[in-house]
Coordinates of C-alpha atoms in Angstrom, one line a residue:
Chain X
M1 CA 0.0 0.0 0.0
T2 CA 1.8 3.0 -1.3
A3 CA -0.7 5.8 -1.4
L4 CA 0.7 9.1 -0.1
P5 CA -1.4 10.6 2.7
E6 CA -2.3 13.7 0.8
Q7 CA -3.5 11.7 -2.2
A8 CA -5.4 9.2 0.0
S9 CA -7.1 12.0 1.9
R10 CA -8.9 13.1 -1.3
Y11 CA -11.2 10.0 -0.9
E12 CA -13.7 9.1 1.8
A13 CA -14.9 5.6 2.5
V14 CA -18.6 4.7 2.3
I15 CA -19.3 1.6 4.3
G16 CA -22.4 -0.4 4.9
L17 CA -22.5 -3.5 7.0
E18 CA -24.7 -6.6 6.7
V19 CA -24.7 -8.5 9.9
H20 CA -26.2 -12.0 10.2
V21 CA -27.4 -13.0 13.7
E22 CA -28.0 -16.7 14.3
L23 CA -31.0 -17.0 16.6
N24 CA -30.9 -19.2 19.7
T25 CA -34.2 -20.8 19.1
R26 CA -34.5 -24.5 20.0
T27 CA -35.5 -25.5 16.5
K28 CA -34.8 -24.4 12.9
M29 CA -36.7 -21.6 11.1
F30 CA -39.1 -23.8 9.1
C31 CA -38.9 -27.3 10.7
G32 CA -38.7 -29.0 14.1
C33 CA -35.0 -30.1 13.8
A34 CA -33.0 -29.1 16.8
T35 CA -30.4 -26.3 16.6
D36 CA -27.8 -27.9 18.8
F37 CA -24.1 -27.7 18.0
G38 CA -21.8 -30.5 17.1
G39 CA -22.9 -34.1 16.8
Q40 CA -22.9 -36.3 13.7
P41 CA -23.1 -34.7 10.3
N42 CA -26.7 -34.5 8.9
S43 CA -28.1 -35.9 12.2
R44 CA -30.4 -32.8 12.6
T45 CA -32.0 -32.8 9.1
C46 CA -35.5 -33.8 7.9
P47 CA -37.3 -33.7 4.6
V48 CA -38.1 -29.9 5.0
C49 CA -34.5 -28.7 5.6
L50 CA -33.2 -31.2 3.0
G51 CA -35.6 -29.7 0.5
Q52 CA -37.2 -33.1 -0.3
P53 CA -40.1 -32.8 -2.7
G54 CA -43.5 -32.6 -1.1
S55 CA -42.3 -31.3 2.3
L56 CA -43.8 -28.0 3.6
P57 CA -42.0 -25.4 5.7
V58 CA -43.8 -23.9 8.7
V59 CA -42.5 -20.7 10.4
N60 CA -41.0 -20.8 13.9
R61 CA -43.1 -18.4 16.1
R62 CA -40.2 -17.6 18.4
A63 CA -38.0 -16.6 15.5
V64 CA -40.6 -14.1 14.3
E65 CA -40.8 -12.7 17.8
S66 CA -37.0 -12.4 18.0
A67 CA -37.1 -10.5 14.6
I68 CA -39.7 -8.1 15.8
R69 CA -37.9 -7.5 19.1
L70 CA -34.6 -6.7 17.4
G71 CA -36.5 -4.4 15.0
L72 CA -38.2 -2.6 17.9
A73 CA -34.8 -2.3 19.7
L74 CA -33.4 -0.6 16.6
G75 CA -36.4 1.7 16.3
C76 CA -37.7 0.0 13.1
D77 CA -41.2 0.0 11.8
I78 CA -42.7 -3.5 12.0
A79 CA -44.3 -4.4 8.6
P80 CA -48.0 -5.2 9.1
V81 CA -47.6 -7.7 6.2
S82 CA -44.3 -9.4 5.4
Q83 CA -43.5 -12.3 3.1
F84 CA -40.8 -14.9 2.5
H85 CA -39.1 -15.1 -0.9
R86 CA -36.9 -17.7 -2.5
K87 CA -33.4 -16.6 -3.4
N88 CA -32.4 -18.9 -6.2
Y89 CA -28.8 -19.9 -6.7
F90 CA -26.7 -22.9 -7.6
Y91 CA -24.5 -23.6 -4.6
P92 CA -24.6 -26.8 -2.6
D93 CA -24.7 -25.1 0.8
M94 CA -28.5 -25.2 0.4
P95 CA -30.0 -28.5 -0.7
K96 CA -33.0 -26.8 -2.4
N97 CA -31.1 -24.6 -4.8
Y98 CA -32.6 -21.7 -3.1
Q99 CA -32.5 -20.0 0.3
I100 CA -35.7 -18.9 2.0
S101 CA -35.2 -15.2 2.7
Q102 CA -37.2 -12.0 2.6
Y103 CA -37.0 -9.5 -0.3
D104 CA -39.2 -6.5 -0.9
V105 CA -41.4 -6.9 2.2
P106 CA -39.0 -7.6 5.2
I107 CA -40.4 -7.7 8.7
C108 CA -38.5 -4.6 10.0
L109 CA -37.7 -1.4 8.1
R110 CA -36.1 2.0 8.7
G111 CA -34.4 2.0 12.1
S112 CA -31.1 3.4 13.5
L113 CA -28.3 2.7 15.9
T114 CA -26.3 5.4 17.6
I115 CA -22.6 4.6 18.1
T116 CA -19.9 6.4 20.0
T117 CA -16.3 6.7 18.8
A118 CA -13.4 9.0 19.8
A119 CA -14.9 11.4 17.3
G120 CA -18.2 11.5 19.2
E121 CA -21.7 10.2 18.6
H122 CA -22.9 9.1 15.2
R123 CA -26.2 7.8 14.0
V124 CA -26.1 4.8 11.6
G125 CA -29.3 4.1 9.7
I126 CA -30.7 0.6 9.6
T127 CA -32.3 -0.1 6.2
R128 CA -34.0 -3.4 7.2
V129 CA -33.9 -6.5 9.4
H130 CA -35.1 -9.6 7.6
M131 CA -35.6 -13.2 8.4
E132 CA -33.9 -16.0 6.6
E133 CA -32.4 -19.5 7.0
D134 CA -28.8 -20.4 7.6
T135 CA -26.8 -22.5 5.1
G136 CA -25.1 -25.9 5.5
K137 CA -21.4 -26.3 6.1
S138 CA -19.0 -27.4 3.4
L139 CA -15.8 -29.3 4.0
H140 CA -13.5 -28.8 1.0
V141 CA -11.5 -31.9 0.2
G142 CA -8.2 -31.6 -1.7
T143 CA -4.5 -30.8 -1.3
S144 CA -5.2 -27.0 -0.8
G145 CA -7.8 -27.6 2.0
R146 CA -9.5 -24.4 0.8
I147 CA -12.4 -23.7 -1.5
H148 CA -10.1 -22.8 -4.3
G149 CA -8.4 -25.9 -5.7
A150 CA -10.5 -28.4 -3.8
D151 CA -11.2 -31.7 -5.6
Y152 CA -14.7 -32.0 -4.2
S153 CA -16.7 -30.9 -1.1
L154 CA -18.6 -32.7 1.6
V155 CA -21.7 -31.0 2.9
D156 CA -23.4 -31.2 6.3
Y157 CA -26.9 -29.7 6.6
N158 CA -27.2 -29.6 10.4
R159 CA -26.9 -25.8 10.2
A160 CA -29.1 -25.5 7.1
G161 CA -32.4 -23.9 8.2
I162 CA -31.3 -22.4 11.5
P163 CA -33.0 -19.0 11.8
L164 CA -31.0 -16.0 10.9
L165 CA -31.7 -12.3 11.1
E166 CA -29.9 -10.1 8.6
V167 CA -29.4 -6.6 9.7
V168 CA -28.6 -4.3 6.8
S169 CA -27.2 -0.8 7.6
E170 CA -27.4 2.3 5.5
P171 CA -24.0 3.3 3.9
D172 CA -23.6 5.7 6.8
I173 CA -20.3 4.4 8.1
R174 CA -17.1 6.3 7.2
S175 CA -14.2 4.5 9.0
A176 CA -13.0 1.2 10.4
A177 CA -13.5 2.6 14.0
Q178 CA -17.1 3.5 13.3
A179 CA -17.8 0.0 11.8
Q180 CA -16.2 -1.6 14.8
S181 CA -18.3 0.5 17.1
Y182 CA -21.5 -0.3 15.2
L183 CA -20.8 -4.0 15.3
S184 CA -20.0 -3.9 18.9
E185 CA -23.1 -1.9 19.8
L186 CA -25.4 -4.2 17.7
R187 CA -23.9 -7.2 19.4
A188 CA -24.6 -5.6 22.8
V189 CA -28.2 -5.0 21.8
V190 CA -28.6 -8.6 20.6
L191 CA -27.1 -9.9 23.8
A192 CA -29.4 -7.7 25.9
L193 CA -32.4 -9.1 24.0
G194 CA -31.1 -12.6 24.6
I195 CA -32.0 -13.7 21.1
S196 CA -28.5 -15.0 20.1
D197 CA -25.2 -15.8 21.8
A198 CA -23.7 -13.5 19.1
K199 CA -20.2 -15.0 19.0
L200 CA -18.3 -13.6 16.1
E201 CA -15.5 -16.2 16.6
E202 CA -17.9 -19.1 16.4
G203 CA -20.0 -17.7 13.6
S204 CA -23.3 -17.1 15.5
M205 CA -22.8 -13.5 14.4
R206 CA -21.3 -12.7 11.0
C207 CA -20.4 -9.4 9.4
D208 CA -20.0 -8.6 5.8
A209 CA -18.8 -5.1 4.8
N210 CA -19.7 -3.2 1.6
I211 CA -16.9 -0.8 1.0
S212 CA -16.4 1.9 -1.7
L213 CA -14.6 5.1 -2.0
R214 CA -15.6 8.5 -3.5
P215 CA -13.8 11.8 -3.7
V216 CA -14.5 13.9 -0.6
G217 CA -17.5 16.1 -1.2
H218 CA -19.0 13.9 -3.9
T219 CA -22.4 12.3 -3.3
V220 CA -22.4 9.6 -5.9
F221 CA -21.1 6.2 -4.6
G222 CA -18.1 4.5 -6.1
T223 CA -18.0 0.9 -7.1
R224 CA -18.1 -1.3 -4.0
A225 CA -16.5 -4.5 -3.0
E226 CA -18.2 -6.8 -0.4
V227 CA -15.7 -8.3 2.1
K228 CA -16.5 -11.4 4.0
N229 CA -15.0 -13.7 6.6
M230 CA -14.1 -11.3 9.4
N231 CA -14.3 -13.3 12.6
S232 CA -13.8 -10.6 15.2
I233 CA -14.4 -6.9 15.7
R234 CA -10.6 -6.5 15.3
S235 CA -10.6 -8.3 12.0
L236 CA -13.5 -6.1 10.8
G237 CA -11.3 -3.1 11.5
R238 CA -8.2 -4.6 9.8
A239 CA -10.2 -5.7 6.7
I240 CA -11.8 -2.3 6.2
D241 CA -8.4 -0.5 6.6
Y242 CA -6.8 -2.9 4.1
E243 CA -9.7 -2.5 1.7
I244 CA -9.7 1.3 1.9
A245 CA -5.9 1.3 1.2
R246 CA -6.3 -1.2 -1.7
Q247 CA -9.1 0.8 -3.4
T248 CA -7.2 4.1 -2.8
D249 CA -4.2 2.7 -4.6
L250 CA -6.4 1.6 -7.6
L251 CA -8.1 5.0 -7.9
I252 CA -4.9 6.9 -7.6
A253 CA -3.4 4.7 -10.3
G254 CA -6.5 5.4 -12.5
E255 CA -7.6 1.8 -12.4
P256 CA -11.2 0.6 -11.8
V257 CA -12.5 -1.0 -8.7
V258 CA -14.3 -4.2 -9.7
Q259 CA -17.6 -5.0 -8.1
E260 CA -17.0 -8.3 -6.5
T261 CA -17.0 -10.4 -3.3
R262 CA -13.7 -10.5 -1.6
H263 CA -12.4 -12.8 1.1
W264 CA -10.6 -11.5 4.2
N265 CA -7.5 -13.6 4.9
E266 CA -6.8 -13.2 8.6
D267 CA -3.2 -14.5 8.6
A268 CA -2.1 -12.6 5.6
G269 CA -4.0 -9.5 6.5
T270 CA -5.2 -9.1 3.0
T271 CA -8.4 -9.5 0.9
S272 CA -8.6 -11.5 -2.3
T273 CA -11.2 -12.1 -5.0
L274 CA -13.8 -14.8 -4.0
R275 CA -16.2 -14.3 -6.8
V276 CA -17.4 -11.6 -9.1
K277 CA -20.7 -10.4 -7.7
E278 CA -23.9 -11.8 -9.2
T279 CA -26.4 -9.1 -9.8
T280 CA -29.6 -9.1 -7.8
E281 CA -31.7 -10.1 -10.7
D282 CA -29.7 -13.3 -11.1
Y283 CA -31.1 -14.5 -7.8
R284 CA -34.6 -14.4 -9.3
Y285 CA -36.4 -13.7 -6.0
F286 CA -40.0 -14.7 -6.0
P287 CA -42.6 -15.2 -3.2
D288 CA -42.3 -18.6 -1.7
P289 CA -45.5 -20.4 -2.6
D290 CA -45.1 -22.7 0.4
L291 CA -45.1 -19.8 2.9
I292 CA -48.0 -17.5 3.6
P293 CA -47.6 -13.9 4.9
I294 CA -46.6 -12.9 8.4
T295 CA -49.0 -10.2 9.7
P296 CA -48.0 -9.2 13.3
A297 CA -51.0 -7.6 15.0
A298 CA -50.4 -4.1 16.5
A299 CA -51.3 -5.5 19.9
Q300 CA -48.7 -8.2 19.7
V301 CA -46.0 -5.7 18.6
D302 CA -47.0 -3.4 21.5
A303 CA -46.8 -6.2 23.9
L304 CA -43.3 -7.2 22.7
R305 CA -42.2 -3.5 22.8
A306 CA -43.4 -3.2 26.4
A307 CA -41.4 -6.3 27.4
L308 CA -38.1 -5.1 25.9
P309 CA -35.2 -5.2 28.4
E310 CA -33.2 -2.1 29.1
L311 CA -30.9 -1.6 26.1
P312 CA -27.2 -1.0 26.4
A313 CA -27.2 2.8 25.7
A314 CA -29.8 3.3 28.4
Q315 CA -28.0 1.0 30.8
R316 CA -24.7 2.9 30.3
A317 CA -26.4 6.2 30.9
R318 CA -28.2 4.9 34.0
L319 CA -25.0 3.4 35.5
A320 CA -23.1 6.6 35.0
Q321 CA -26.0 8.7 36.4
D322 CA -27.1 6.5 39.4
H323 CA -23.7 5.4 40.6
G324 CA -21.5 8.2 39.5
L325 CA -19.4 6.0 37.2
P326 CA -17.2 7.6 34.5
R327 CA -18.7 7.0 31.1
E328 CA -15.8 4.7 30.1
Q329 CA -16.2 2.6 33.1
A330 CA -20.0 2.2 32.6
A331 CA -19.4 1.4 29.0
T332 CA -16.9 -1.4 29.8
L333 CA -19.2 -2.9 32.4
V334 CA -22.1 -3.1 29.9
A335 CA -19.8 -4.3 27.1
V336 CA -18.4 -7.2 29.2
G337 CA -21.9 -8.1 30.5
L338 CA -21.1 -7.4 34.2
A339 CA -23.6 -4.7 34.8
P340 CA -26.0 -7.0 36.6
L341 CA -23.3 -8.3 39.0
F342 CA -22.1 -4.7 39.5
E343 CA -25.6 -3.5 40.5
R344 CA -26.1 -6.4 42.9
A345 CA -22.6 -5.8 44.5
V346 CA -23.5 -2.1 44.9
A347 CA -26.8 -3.1 46.5
A348 CA -24.8 -5.3 48.8
G349 CA -22.8 -2.3 49.9
A350 CA -19.8 -2.1 47.5
A351 CA -18.4 1.3 46.6
P352 CA -19.5 1.8 43.0
V353 CA -16.2 3.0 41.4
D354 CA -14.2 0.4 43.3
A355 CA -16.6 -2.4 42.4
A356 CA -16.5 -1.4 38.7
N357 CA -12.7 -1.3 38.7
W358 CA -12.5 -4.8 40.2
L359 CA -15.0 -6.2 37.7
N360 CA -13.6 -4.4 34.6
N361 CA -10.0 -5.3 35.3
E362 CA -9.4 -8.2 37.7
V363 CA -12.5 -10.2 37.1
V364 CA -12.5 -9.7 33.3
G365 CA -8.8 -10.6 33.3
W366 CA -9.5 -13.7 35.3
A367 CA -12.2 -14.8 32.9
N368 CA -10.0 -14.0 29.8
E369 CA -7.1 -16.0 31.1
R370 CA -9.5 -19.0 31.3
G371 CA -11.2 -18.3 28.0
A372 CA -14.4 -18.0 30.0
D373 CA -17.4 -15.7 29.6
P374 CA -17.1 -13.0 32.3
T375 CA -20.9 -13.1 32.8
G376 CA -20.4 -16.6 34.3
V377 CA -17.7 -15.8 36.9
P378 CA -18.4 -17.5 40.2
L379 CA -18.4 -14.3 42.3
A380 CA -21.2 -13.5 44.8
P381 CA -22.2 -9.8 44.9
G382 CA -21.7 -9.8 48.7
D383 CA -18.1 -11.2 48.3
L384 CA -17.2 -8.4 45.9
A385 CA -18.7 -5.8 48.3
E386 CA -16.6 -7.4 51.1
L387 CA -13.4 -7.3 49.0
T388 CA -13.8 -3.6 48.2
A389 CA -14.5 -2.9 51.9
C390 CA -11.3 -4.8 52.9
V391 CA -9.3 -2.6 50.6
A392 CA -11.0 0.5 51.7
D393 CA -10.5 -0.1 55.4
G394 CA -6.9 -1.1 55.0
T395 CA -7.4 -4.8 55.9
L396 CA -6.0 -5.8 52.5
S397 CA -3.6 -4.0 50.2
K398 CA -4.6 -4.0 46.5
K399 CA -2.0 -6.6 45.9
L400 CA -3.2 -9.0 48.6
A401 CA -6.7 -8.4 47.6
R402 CA -5.9 -9.7 44.1
E403 CA -4.6 -12.9 45.7
V404 CA -7.7 -13.1 47.8
L405 CA -10.0 -12.6 44.8
D406 CA -8.3 -15.5 43.0
A407 CA -9.0 -17.7 46.0
V408 CA -12.6 -16.5 46.2
L409 CA -13.1 -17.3 42.5
A410 CA -11.5 -20.7 43.1
G411 CA -14.3 -21.3 45.7
E412 CA -12.2 -21.0 48.9
G413 CA -14.7 -18.9 50.7
S414 CA -15.5 -15.2 51.4
P415 CA -12.7 -12.6 51.2
R416 CA -12.4 -12.2 54.9
A417 CA -12.4 -16.0 55.4
V418 CA -9.7 -16.4 52.7
A419 CA -7.6 -13.6 54.1
A420 CA -7.7 -15.1 57.6
E421 CA -7.1 -18.6 56.4
R422 CA -4.1 -17.7 54.4
G423 CA -2.8 -15.1 56.9
L424 CA -3.0 -12.4 54.2
V425 CA -4.3 -9.6 56.4
Q426 CA -2.4 -6.4 55.8
I427 CA -0.2 -5.3 58.7
S428 CA -1.4 -1.9 59.6
D429 CA -0.1 -2.0 63.2
T430 CA 2.8 0.3 63.9
G431 CA 4.2 -1.9 66.6
A432 CA 4.3 -4.9 64.3
L433 CA 6.2 -3.0 61.6
T434 CA 8.7 -1.2 63.7
A435 CA 11.1 -4.2 63.8
A436 CA 11.0 -4.6 60.0
V437 CA 11.5 -0.9 59.4
D438 CA 14.5 -0.7 61.7
A439 CA 16.0 -3.8 60.1
A440 CA 15.6 -2.3 56.7
L441 CA 17.4 0.9 57.8
R442 CA 20.2 -1.1 59.2
E443 CA 20.7 -3.4 56.2
H444 CA 20.3 -0.6 53.6
A445 CA 22.2 2.2 55.4
D446 CA 23.5 3.5 52.1
A447 CA 20.0 4.0 50.8
A448 CA 19.0 5.6 54.1
Q449 CA 21.9 8.0 53.8
R450 CA 20.9 8.9 50.2
V451 CA 17.4 9.8 51.3
R452 CA 18.8 12.0 54.1
D453 CA 21.0 13.6 51.4
G454 CA 17.9 14.6 49.5
N455 CA 17.5 11.7 47.1
D456 CA 13.8 11.0 47.8
K457 CA 13.5 8.1 45.3
A458 CA 16.0 6.1 47.3
I459 CA 13.3 5.4 49.8
G460 CA 11.9 2.8 47.4
A461 CA 14.6 0.4 48.2
L462 CA 13.8 0.7 51.9
V463 CA 10.0 0.2 51.3
G464 CA 10.8 -2.8 49.1
A465 CA 12.9 -4.3 51.9
V466 CA 10.1 -4.0 54.4
M467 CA 7.6 -5.4 52.0
K468 CA 9.9 -8.3 51.3
A469 CA 10.4 -9.0 55.0
T470 CA 6.7 -9.0 55.6
R471 CA 5.9 -11.1 52.5
G472 CA 4.0 -8.2 51.0
K473 CA 1.6 -7.9 53.9
A474 CA 2.8 -4.5 55.2
N475 CA 0.6 -1.5 54.6
P476 CA 2.8 0.4 52.1
A477 CA 1.5 3.8 53.2
L478 CA 2.3 3.1 56.8
V479 CA 5.7 1.7 56.0
N480 CA 6.4 4.9 54.1
Q481 CA 5.3 7.0 57.0
L482 CA 7.4 5.1 59.5
L483 CA 10.5 5.2 57.4
R484 CA 10.1 9.0 56.9
E485 CA 9.7 9.5 60.7
R486 CA 12.9 7.6 61.3
L487 CA 14.9 9.3 58.5
S488 CA 13.8 12.8 59.5
G489 CA 14.6 12.3 63.2
V490 CA 17.8 11.5 65.0
D491 CA 16.7 8.1 66.0
D492 CA 17.7 6.0 62.9
G493 CA 17.5 2.7 64.8
R494 CA 21.2 2.3 65.4
Chain P
M1 CA -42.8 -9.1 -24.4
S2 CA -40.3 -10.7 -26.6
L3 CA -37.1 -12.3 -25.4
S4 CA -33.7 -11.9 -27.2
T5 CA -31.5 -14.9 -27.8
D6 CA -29.2 -13.3 -25.2
D7 CA -32.0 -13.4 -22.6
V8 CA -32.5 -17.1 -23.4
R9 CA -28.7 -17.8 -23.0
H10 CA -28.7 -15.9 -19.7
V11 CA -31.7 -17.8 -18.3
A12 CA -30.2 -21.1 -19.5
R13 CA -26.9 -20.3 -17.8
L14 CA -28.7 -19.5 -14.5
A15 CA -30.5 -22.9 -14.8
R16 CA -27.2 -24.6 -15.7
L17 CA -28.7 -25.8 -19.0
A18 CA -26.4 -26.4 -22.0
L19 CA -28.4 -25.4 -25.1
G20 CA -27.5 -25.6 -28.7
D21 CA -28.0 -22.6 -31.0
D22 CA -31.1 -24.2 -32.7
E23 CA -32.6 -24.9 -29.2
I24 CA -32.0 -21.3 -28.2
V25 CA -33.8 -20.0 -31.3
A26 CA -36.7 -22.5 -30.7
L27 CA -36.9 -21.5 -27.0
Q28 CA -36.7 -17.8 -27.8
A29 CA -40.0 -18.2 -29.7
Q30 CA -41.6 -20.5 -27.2
L31 CA -40.7 -18.5 -24.1
S32 CA -41.9 -15.3 -25.8
D33 CA -45.2 -16.9 -26.5
I34 CA -45.5 -18.1 -22.9
L35 CA -44.7 -14.6 -21.6
A36 CA -47.2 -13.0 -24.0
Y37 CA -49.9 -15.4 -22.7
A38 CA -49.1 -14.6 -19.1
E39 CA -49.2 -10.9 -19.9
K40 CA -53.0 -11.2 -20.6
V41 CA -53.4 -11.2 -16.8
G42 CA -52.1 -7.6 -16.9
E43 CA -55.1 -6.6 -19.0
V44 CA -57.4 -7.0 -16.0
A45 CA -57.9 -3.8 -14.0
T46 CA -56.2 -4.4 -10.7
G47 CA -55.3 -0.9 -9.6
D48 CA -57.1 -1.3 -6.3
V49 CA -55.9 -4.9 -5.6
P50 CA -52.7 -5.2 -3.4
P51 CA -50.1 -7.5 -4.9
T52 CA -50.0 -10.9 -3.2
G53 CA -47.9 -14.1 -3.6
H54 CA -50.8 -16.2 -2.7
A55 CA -54.5 -16.9 -3.6
Y56 CA -55.2 -18.3 -0.1
P57 CA -57.0 -16.2 2.5
L58 CA -54.5 -17.3 5.1
A59 CA -51.7 -15.7 7.2
D60 CA -49.6 -16.4 10.2
V61 CA -49.5 -20.2 10.3
L62 CA -46.8 -20.6 12.9
R63 CA -45.2 -23.4 14.8
D64 CA -44.2 -23.4 18.4
D65 CA -40.4 -23.7 19.0
E66 CA -40.6 -27.4 20.0
P67 CA -38.0 -29.9 18.6
R68 CA -39.3 -32.9 16.7
P69 CA -37.3 -36.0 15.7
S70 CA -35.0 -35.6 12.8
L71 CA -34.2 -38.3 10.2
P72 CA -31.6 -40.9 11.1
P73 CA -28.3 -39.7 9.6
D74 CA -28.2 -42.7 7.3
A75 CA -31.6 -41.9 5.9
A76 CA -30.6 -38.3 5.3
V77 CA -27.9 -39.2 2.8
A78 CA -29.5 -42.4 1.6
T79 CA -30.8 -40.9 -1.7
A80 CA -27.7 -38.8 -2.3
P81 CA -25.9 -39.6 -5.5
Q82 CA -22.6 -39.7 -3.5
A83 CA -22.0 -39.5 0.2
E84 CA -18.9 -39.8 2.4
D85 CA -18.6 -39.9 6.2
G86 CA -22.3 -39.1 6.5
R87 CA -21.9 -36.0 4.4
F88 CA -23.3 -35.2 0.9
R89 CA -20.4 -35.4 -1.6
V90 CA -20.7 -32.7 -4.3
P91 CA -18.4 -31.6 -7.1
R92 CA -16.0 -28.8 -6.4
I93 CA -17.8 -25.5 -5.8
V94 CA -15.8 -22.7 -7.3
D95 CA -14.4 -23.1 -10.8
E96 CA -10.7 -22.4 -11.2
A97 CA -10.1 -18.8 -12.2

């Protein structure tokens, strides 16, 4: 990528995202096959999801409710009449030679999602949310192990027919950072609704990006490329940055951008041509004659709207307002899913800012080290409250408190019980520290002299010696105070 | 409406049909006739009738989200032209560039 900054800055990126959300219903979109993960290939298939002649699809009520709930959360209009269409194509990931989707009458239209980046708040329009079915999984057999150069493919239809919602944004996104923020916020909304586990790494949430460039100030869109296969929010950002640079180079060189589908290669950090884009007409959408319209009654929509949970934006604002948390801290709590635990800990007496710090740093770190979901950490709200109280009243230093937290999370008991059991209680008693302080002054007389000579930093060696002698249990503030008393007075312990 | 031979070739490609030139000419005429016949429906005054994909006076036939038994895996692939390890075996998917 060789574009000079001044040339590149003549262009602006126009980005729209298509996000697929795999719903966590128990059964598929149009048949009663279970949606479990794993198991034998094709063990969760039936005549409907295998597209056998004479079989009839019937719509999953809960999938429709999930679609309406997501639409309402995104401020969409819920279509009073919506219809399923067949999207026809030759590709063996669907056994029917078509995918059941929605076309001109999707269930949700015209919403928006507000995102926050370093540049401030930005509203991204939602064009539509529609229902469709997931495809099967192909295993490409051949020396390359990839789709290109495979000798043949083996297809498992266990995933075929699992309900998906496709959320299509307006081309309102201008940068990788905005795209990442949008995806992250949409994921948070989906998690708050509880309609999907929304794991990008495992494919239960997938994001495709339509990216084009145009000269700054122009309103006509350039030719776009659709980029697929980003398996994390970080990958989405990298892929968009790469694609912007690639298209910038083409435009500066006077070469055309080809309308095509491109594949993001995570390891190489590049995109490459997957297939030249088929035009919409080639899919020959037509109303599925096996499926009759969906007509949500206004009363049903109102009931679903009334039952919506608190959404992330509102939750962040409330945590900041009610508990005096900085916005960043509130945002992290909501993003990692620890807001409920936080509120219960505060109700149990924890100081809000301290509790949020412990959750956002230590507890999330503990879960990450184990590859676990932070929302499942085995920490009782009362224990978190007790831990913050121990640090606040000087019973535990921050360092000791971390060790205690690990033990609490390992199921060893409450913080105070663990501290007592392990003898980890911080020494905040002057008498108990005097001997160690005097010993440190004797053994590090040179450091003591340097402090007396005005080199204040030299006190660090003395504090360190006391901490070492007490195995980290001394109250550092008290050690500091005792050392300074000795060093400023005539009594230096000799 | 009259189809061009290019239209016929395009539709044939989408349907993965290999047609000879004589077949394309024959189908051009036949498909055009069929479309002309279907266009007769357009002569009926339907300005006040909303478009529909169906003739049935039905909507919202929904299923509760309750699992039902699936086919035994052997049965699922029993009618496949080729199968391997319980999966459907298909020719390679993307043509070499």
